[in-house]
């Protein structure tokens, strides 16, 4: 793949924007004189978004509507018309006093009419809907409402005939006003820019706030069982316990001895979500053969009976009777025979002092323990204004033309937010503002933009077609600790997505972000404390356990959020939580390797500079180093103060070059610029693989070659370590004898000689002129390389 051009590299960078934030009066005035941003403290709920004005029409109800003279009934509905935009309420059958309680919102920027028309019609099944009456409002007479003003009271209006000359029978209760997106009616209103959406799709375009389910770790300590019996009476059973909570299944190890009273004393950890819908199912099974297990007993326990632990204090254990599986019972309704002789000893608790990880620890947004009584006070407030997107690419085709129906999702802590879907726009404007409480500044907020593929009217699935998923447009991460407090960041973030063809810019996301500090002392206090709750360090989980539990937690969150209305779909949750971040990728491996290399670049530069000093490449620098060295030898108490003063000066100097923007996706750091197409194809391959056998063989050979180089490096590191061990292990008697004698002589010399003299001689010897240096390796280096390692003992 060709490297990314310089123009694209510039296009992939963060850009500054200057949106007109804050509330402004509809007729041009600015609230607060200089606007919210220039005032001393912004107090508006919507001070981080651009003001958008809407014409709202609330249709409450109607009364005394005339019936059809032919049928004697009426099926009324209301149609609101503003220019070319029409919105309709649902119809009621045979009702002269219907109640709709529906709000219509028309964007002021798209209104090209001077009147608002409200029609009441009678729905007809065959013929054209019959006209009953109308009410007309002049746009210039519509009042303006700005929160926190109380809602406008609806009024009764007499219906007029088609020409407006006379009143007709019937009245309709309406309220018409000009408002903003801060209006309480905005989230649930019918929007004119989504008039093409029908049916269930209407619910999928609204903005919503979601809360992740409360997750618990369920610790099941399986201690022992008593009197478990196998159907095979010839030998005692070799038992193990299988535990299941929902889709999670874990097993204990086999009891090492065959006995009817097996002992395990093993912990099994599950993830459970409130409200507890699953149960703990335990079965004691006998290992008959490698492919056959026999169930000897079972018990089903609701999770609500278990104790909720808030610290590391021990939990009381209990005995539970097992339900015996009876075989050979003649009656069909006695398949399960209860025998109280078999029982199991358990210690089960719900862990409230852990934080249940449902996202990668690299991008964690919350570290609070499960139990709410263990939470601390928030240390700050995070406010995010999701303004708009620019230059989105078409994500699907509709009637032969490209279209995108975009919405944005933000996740921080337990709170998820979803903006409304803007229909058929490559430059959608949301201008929605959300707020989160911050409990730790070392956290990350994640924002993703998606294309809505569940709009009802646009979905035309064929027979046997795969279910549609919302397409990824891009993602942005912002680490709060990189933000200055009480400053508003207005930037346009590139939405970059890695595709099988390479990295691609899908558009830009414009945000306004402000992190407000509530307690500076509490924030500084947090920097000296552990990232996770203390139970993660007192009783830690293994790495494999954490990976498995995180995957289970992510699945539970996805299942619960998809049950909301509108649903936050599984593909969205997985993308936001980086569910595939642990999968193998040659590109990521290279990126991480070069991250390590960049870390050591400073050390390499210092060692190179010291080498130049030793070889007198710049005599003035070398002489100054000699002078500094002699000063530190004479006054060793200045060494540590000099070191810390030097780091202080470096920090002050680097303050001038600090980043002025929040971090963003870096294609160079991600090694996405010149990645090979086959490596990308491998990254997007399924697990297990779905590629052809020859492709898999080629990739396997490539992986073997990379692993071979890693194996060589690891072997060299082991060799150097074993040579250090060989200094005193007498594997080479002569080498160890020489080293032991050297240690004795060095101990005597160091004892009788002042340390300053030793340091002075060693330093001057190290800084000696090249004229007194040999190009051959030094004696200590030669001696160390001759020491034996255990490499010659390996097969």
mmCIF file of C-alpha atoms in Angstrom, residues 192-404:
data_model
loop_
_atom_site.group_PDB
_atom_site.id
_atom_site.type_symbol
_atom_site.label_atom_id
_atom_site.label_comp_id
_atom_site.label_asym_id
_atom_site.label_seq_id
_atom_site.Cartn_x
_atom_site.Cartn_y
_atom_site.Cartn_z
ATOM 1 C CA UNK A 192 -39.706 17.847 10.204
ATOM 2 C CA UNK A 193 -36.254 16.711 9.075
ATOM 3 C CA UNK A 194 -37.274 13.109 9.839
ATOM 4 C CA UNK A 195 -40.611 13.183 8.075
ATOM 5 C CA UNK A 196 -39.639 10.228 5.873
ATOM 6 C CA UNK A 197 -39.328 7.882 8.859
ATOM 7 C CA UNK A 198 -42.396 5.794 9.650
ATOM 8 C CA UNK A 199 -43.484 2.991 11.934
ATOM 9 C CA UNK A 200 -40.998 1.638 14.464
ATOM 10 C CA UNK A 201 -38.251 3.741 12.906
ATOM 11 C CA UNK A 202 -39.652 6.834 14.648
ATOM 12 C CA UNK A 203 -38.489 5.469 18.010
ATOM 13 C CA UNK A 204 -35.001 4.744 16.652
ATOM 14 C CA UNK A 205 -34.202 8.361 15.754
ATOM 15 C CA UNK A 206 -34.797 10.022 19.130
ATOM 16 C CA UNK A 207 -32.092 11.159 21.501
ATOM 17 C CA UNK A 208 -31.869 9.164 24.714
ATOM 18 C CA UNK A 209 -29.794 8.714 27.847
ATOM 19 C CA UNK A 210 -28.986 5.163 28.945
ATOM 20 C CA UNK A 211 -27.517 3.818 32.171
ATOM 21 C CA UNK A 212 -25.383 0.682 32.248
ATOM 22 C CA UNK A 213 -26.749 -2.078 34.481
ATOM 23 C CA UNK A 214 -25.261 -2.387 37.941
ATOM 24 C CA UNK A 215 -22.707 -5.195 37.651
ATOM 25 C CA UNK A 216 -21.505 -7.456 40.463
ATOM 26 C CA UNK A 217 -18.794 -10.079 40.695
ATOM 27 C CA UNK A 218 -20.316 -13.303 42.055
ATOM 28 C CA UNK A 219 -17.700 -15.341 43.925
ATOM 29 C CA UNK A 220 -18.624 -19.007 44.356
ATOM 30 C CA UNK A 221 -16.208 -20.852 46.627
ATOM 31 C CA UNK A 222 -16.904 -24.566 46.103
ATOM 32 C CA UNK A 223 -15.504 -26.214 49.225
ATOM 33 C CA UNK A 224 -16.650 -29.845 49.305
ATOM 34 C CA UNK A 225 -19.509 -32.277 48.853
ATOM 35 C CA UNK A 226 -20.748 -35.192 50.905
ATOM 36 C CA UNK A 227 -22.292 -38.536 50.009
ATOM 37 C CA UNK A 228 -22.334 -38.081 46.252
ATOM 38 C CA UNK A 229 -22.969 -41.414 44.577
ATOM 39 C CA UNK A 230 -22.526 -42.627 41.028
ATOM 40 C CA UNK A 231 -24.788 -45.090 39.283
ATOM 41 C CA UNK A 232 -21.701 -47.215 38.788
ATOM 42 C CA UNK A 233 -21.367 -48.782 42.249
ATOM 43 C CA UNK A 234 -18.156 -50.624 41.336
ATOM 44 C CA UNK A 235 -15.913 -47.636 42.126
ATOM 45 C CA UNK A 236 -16.195 -44.258 43.852
ATOM 46 C CA UNK A 237 -16.774 -41.240 41.585
ATOM 47 C CA UNK A 238 -14.115 -38.780 40.445
ATOM 48 C CA UNK A 239 -16.159 -35.642 40.908
ATOM 49 C CA UNK A 240 -16.049 -32.048 39.737
ATOM 50 C CA UNK A 241 -18.560 -29.207 39.962
ATOM 51 C CA UNK A 242 -19.989 -27.301 36.996
ATOM 52 C CA UNK A 243 -21.466 -23.888 37.801
ATOM 53 C CA UNK A 244 -23.592 -21.802 35.440
ATOM 54 C CA UNK A 245 -24.967 -18.250 35.622
ATOM 55 C CA UNK A 246 -26.800 -17.332 32.430
ATOM 56 C CA UNK A 247 -24.433 -18.074 29.547
ATOM 57 C CA UNK A 248 -21.375 -18.258 31.801
ATOM 58 C CA UNK A 249 -20.187 -21.777 32.585
ATOM 59 C CA UNK A 250 -17.199 -22.597 34.814
ATOM 60 C CA UNK A 251 -15.891 -25.887 36.179
ATOM 61 C CA UNK A 252 -13.742 -26.827 39.127
ATOM 62 C CA UNK A 253 -10.783 -29.131 38.764
ATOM 63 C CA UNK A 254 -11.270 -32.860 39.155
ATOM 64 C CA UNK A 255 -11.013 -34.072 42.713
ATOM 65 C CA UNK A 256 -7.601 -35.820 42.761
ATOM 66 C CA UNK A 257 -8.980 -38.891 44.536
ATOM 67 C CA UNK A 258 -12.007 -41.044 43.850
ATOM 68 C CA UNK A 259 -14.282 -40.551 46.827
ATOM 69 C CA UNK A 260 -17.905 -39.973 47.749
ATOM 70 C CA UNK A 261 -16.819 -36.947 49.813
ATOM 71 C CA UNK A 262 -14.789 -34.880 47.306
ATOM 72 C CA UNK A 263 -12.885 -31.717 48.321
ATOM 73 C CA UNK A 264 -12.095 -28.810 45.963
ATOM 74 C CA UNK A 265 -11.933 -25.471 47.830
ATOM 75 C CA UNK A 266 -11.872 -23.557 44.539
ATOM 76 C CA UNK A 267 -13.179 -20.091 43.613
ATOM 77 C CA UNK A 268 -15.368 -19.547 40.544
ATOM 78 C CA UNK A 269 -16.023 -15.910 39.540
ATOM 79 C CA UNK A 270 -19.037 -14.771 37.517
ATOM 80 C CA UNK A 271 -20.518 -11.430 36.427
ATOM 81 C CA UNK A 272 -24.132 -10.708 37.354
ATOM 82 C CA UNK A 273 -26.311 -7.658 36.691
ATOM 83 C CA UNK A 274 -29.115 -6.136 38.713
ATOM 84 C CA UNK A 275 -31.970 -6.852 38.647
ATOM 85 C CA UNK A 276 -30.834 -10.464 38.988
ATOM 86 C CA UNK A 277 -32.647 -12.428 36.293
ATOM 87 C CA UNK A 278 -30.322 -15.447 36.153
ATOM 88 C CA UNK A 279 -29.869 -18.133 38.778
ATOM 89 C CA UNK A 280 -26.820 -20.036 39.970
ATOM 90 C CA UNK A 281 -27.054 -23.619 38.715
ATOM 91 C CA UNK A 282 -24.592 -26.074 40.294
ATOM 92 C CA UNK A 283 -24.197 -29.665 39.167
ATOM 93 C CA UNK A 284 -21.889 -32.260 40.709
ATOM 94 C CA UNK A 285 -20.663 -34.548 37.942
ATOM 95 C CA UNK A 286 -18.640 -37.728 37.698
ATOM 96 C CA UNK A 287 -15.898 -37.978 35.081
ATOM 97 C CA UNK A 288 -16.753 -41.290 33.447
ATOM 98 C CA UNK A 289 -14.431 -40.871 30.452
ATOM 99 C CA UNK A 290 -12.862 -38.137 28.354
ATOM 100 C CA UNK A 291 -16.119 -37.712 26.418
ATOM 101 C CA UNK A 292 -18.726 -38.627 29.019
ATOM 102 C CA UNK A 293 -19.771 -37.009 32.303
ATOM 103 C CA UNK A 294 -22.462 -38.293 34.636
ATOM 104 C CA UNK A 295 -24.604 -35.872 36.626
ATOM 105 C CA UNK A 296 -24.871 -36.968 40.259
ATOM 106 C CA UNK A 297 -26.713 -33.993 41.732
ATOM 107 C CA UNK A 298 -27.906 -30.486 41.017
ATOM 108 C CA UNK A 299 -29.086 -27.382 42.839
ATOM 109 C CA UNK A 300 -30.549 -24.076 41.571
ATOM 110 C CA UNK A 301 -30.067 -21.004 43.771
ATOM 111 C CA UNK A 302 -31.405 -17.463 43.201
ATOM 112 C CA UNK A 303 -28.721 -14.774 43.423
ATOM 113 C CA UNK A 304 -30.823 -12.659 45.778
ATOM 114 C CA UNK A 305 -30.164 -15.000 48.727
ATOM 115 C CA UNK A 306 -26.418 -14.366 48.768
ATOM 116 C CA UNK A 307 -24.639 -11.891 51.005
ATOM 117 C CA UNK A 308 -23.281 -8.653 49.535
ATOM 118 C CA UNK A 309 -19.725 -8.145 50.754
ATOM 119 C CA UNK A 310 -18.254 -4.627 50.953
ATOM 120 C CA UNK A 311 -14.742 -5.541 52.133
ATOM 121 C CA UNK A 312 -12.446 -8.555 52.534
ATOM 122 C CA UNK A 313 -14.064 -9.953 55.668
ATOM 123 C CA UNK A 314 -14.838 -13.700 55.413
ATOM 124 C CA UNK A 315 -18.309 -14.858 54.450
ATOM 125 C CA UNK A 316 -20.041 -17.675 56.323
ATOM 126 C CA UNK A 317 -20.257 -20.919 54.433
ATOM 127 C CA UNK A 318 -23.448 -22.978 54.088
ATOM 128 C CA UNK A 319 -24.473 -26.521 53.245
ATOM 129 C CA UNK A 320 -27.026 -26.985 50.470
ATOM 130 C CA UNK A 321 -28.928 -30.187 49.701
ATOM 131 C CA UNK A 322 -28.465 -31.536 46.189
ATOM 132 C CA UNK A 323 -31.286 -32.674 43.945
ATOM 133 C CA UNK A 324 -30.401 -36.225 42.973
ATOM 134 C CA UNK A 325 -30.856 -37.397 39.396
ATOM 135 C CA UNK A 326 -32.651 -40.730 39.718
ATOM 136 C CA UNK A 327 -32.327 -43.394 37.035
ATOM 137 C CA UNK A 328 -34.305 -46.577 36.672
ATOM 138 C CA UNK A 329 -37.389 -45.029 38.262
ATOM 139 C CA UNK A 330 -40.486 -46.641 36.806
ATOM 140 C CA UNK A 331 -42.835 -43.651 37.037
ATOM 141 C CA UNK A 332 -42.213 -41.067 34.334
ATOM 142 C CA UNK A 333 -42.958 -38.171 36.663
ATOM 143 C CA UNK A 334 -40.167 -39.168 39.077
ATOM 144 C CA UNK A 335 -37.183 -38.384 36.937
ATOM 145 C CA UNK A 336 -35.850 -36.120 39.691
ATOM 146 C CA UNK A 337 -35.718 -37.810 43.055
ATOM 147 C CA UNK A 338 -34.868 -35.573 45.996
ATOM 148 C CA UNK A 339 -32.346 -37.129 48.350
ATOM 149 C CA UNK A 340 -31.165 -35.121 51.317
ATOM 150 C CA UNK A 341 -28.179 -37.379 51.900
ATOM 151 C CA UNK A 342 -26.159 -35.617 49.137
ATOM 152 C CA UNK A 343 -25.147 -32.073 49.899
ATOM 153 C CA UNK A 344 -22.575 -29.466 48.880
ATOM 154 C CA UNK A 345 -20.638 -26.956 50.979
ATOM 155 C CA UNK A 346 -20.460 -23.439 49.461
ATOM 156 C CA UNK A 347 -19.289 -19.971 50.369
ATOM 157 C CA UNK A 348 -21.012 -17.547 47.991
ATOM 158 C CA UNK A 349 -21.092 -13.751 48.012
ATOM 159 C CA UNK A 350 -21.667 -10.778 45.738
ATOM 160 C CA UNK A 351 -18.521 -8.650 45.715
ATOM 161 C CA UNK A 352 -19.419 -4.981 46.136
ATOM 162 C CA UNK A 353 -15.902 -3.629 46.729
ATOM 163 C CA UNK A 354 -14.611 -4.432 43.209
ATOM 164 C CA UNK A 355 -15.094 -2.384 40.078
ATOM 165 C CA UNK A 356 -16.535 -4.654 37.389
ATOM 166 C CA UNK A 357 -14.462 -3.960 34.289
ATOM 167 C CA UNK A 358 -16.563 -3.825 31.125
ATOM 168 C CA UNK A 359 -14.054 -1.832 29.057
ATOM 169 C CA UNK A 360 -10.335 -1.903 28.431
ATOM 170 C CA UNK A 361 -8.229 -0.601 31.306
ATOM 171 C CA UNK A 362 -6.382 1.548 28.748
ATOM 172 C CA UNK A 363 -9.542 3.571 28.062
ATOM 173 C CA UNK A 364 -11.358 3.144 31.380
ATOM 174 C CA UNK A 365 -14.047 5.717 32.138
ATOM 175 C CA UNK A 366 -15.054 4.641 35.625
ATOM 176 C CA UNK A 367 -13.246 3.085 38.581
ATOM 177 C CA UNK A 368 -15.889 3.179 41.293
ATOM 178 C CA UNK A 369 -16.745 -0.021 43.172
ATOM 179 C CA UNK A 370 -20.111 -1.672 42.640
ATOM 180 C CA UNK A 371 -21.517 -0.765 46.075
ATOM 181 C CA UNK A 372 -22.809 2.799 46.018
ATOM 182 C CA UNK A 373 -22.034 3.327 49.718
ATOM 183 C CA UNK A 374 -18.318 3.052 48.881
ATOM 184 C CA UNK A 375 -18.407 5.899 46.348
ATOM 185 C CA UNK A 376 -16.572 9.140 47.051
ATOM 186 C CA UNK A 377 -17.808 12.621 46.245
ATOM 187 C CA UNK A 378 -17.306 13.763 42.613
ATOM 188 C CA UNK A 379 -14.247 15.929 42.011
ATOM 189 C CA UNK A 380 -15.429 17.568 38.801
ATOM 190 C CA UNK A 381 -18.050 17.977 36.099
ATOM 191 C CA UNK A 382 -17.552 17.027 32.450
ATOM 192 C CA UNK A 383 -19.712 18.873 29.919
ATOM 193 C CA UNK A 384 -19.707 17.896 26.266
ATOM 194 C CA UNK A 385 -21.490 19.725 23.482
ATOM 195 C CA UNK A 386 -21.950 17.426 20.477
ATOM 196 C CA UNK A 387 -22.214 20.076 17.789
ATOM 197 C CA UNK A 388 -22.102 18.526 14.346
ATOM 198 C CA UNK A 389 -20.291 16.402 11.811
ATOM 199 C CA UNK A 390 -18.792 17.617 8.565
ATOM 200 C CA UNK A 391 -18.051 15.851 5.319
ATOM 201 C CA UNK A 392 -19.467 12.427 6.183
ATOM 202 C CA UNK A 393 -19.183 9.815 3.454
ATOM 203 C CA UNK A 394 -22.253 7.990 2.090
ATOM 204 C CA UNK A 395 -22.776 4.815 4.128
ATOM 205 C CA UNK A 396 -25.607 3.209 2.130
ATOM 206 C CA UNK A 397 -27.644 3.701 -1.010
ATOM 207 C CA UNK A 398 -31.300 4.646 -1.200
ATOM 208 C CA UNK A 399 -32.985 4.753 -4.621
ATOM 209 C CA UNK A 400 -29.582 4.698 -6.317
ATOM 210 C CA UNK A 401 -28.021 7.598 -4.407
ATOM 211 C CA UNK A 402 -25.676 7.633 -1.429
ATOM 212 C CA UNK A 403 -27.101 8.628 1.940
ATOM 213 C CA UNK A 404 -26.119 8.759 5.598
#
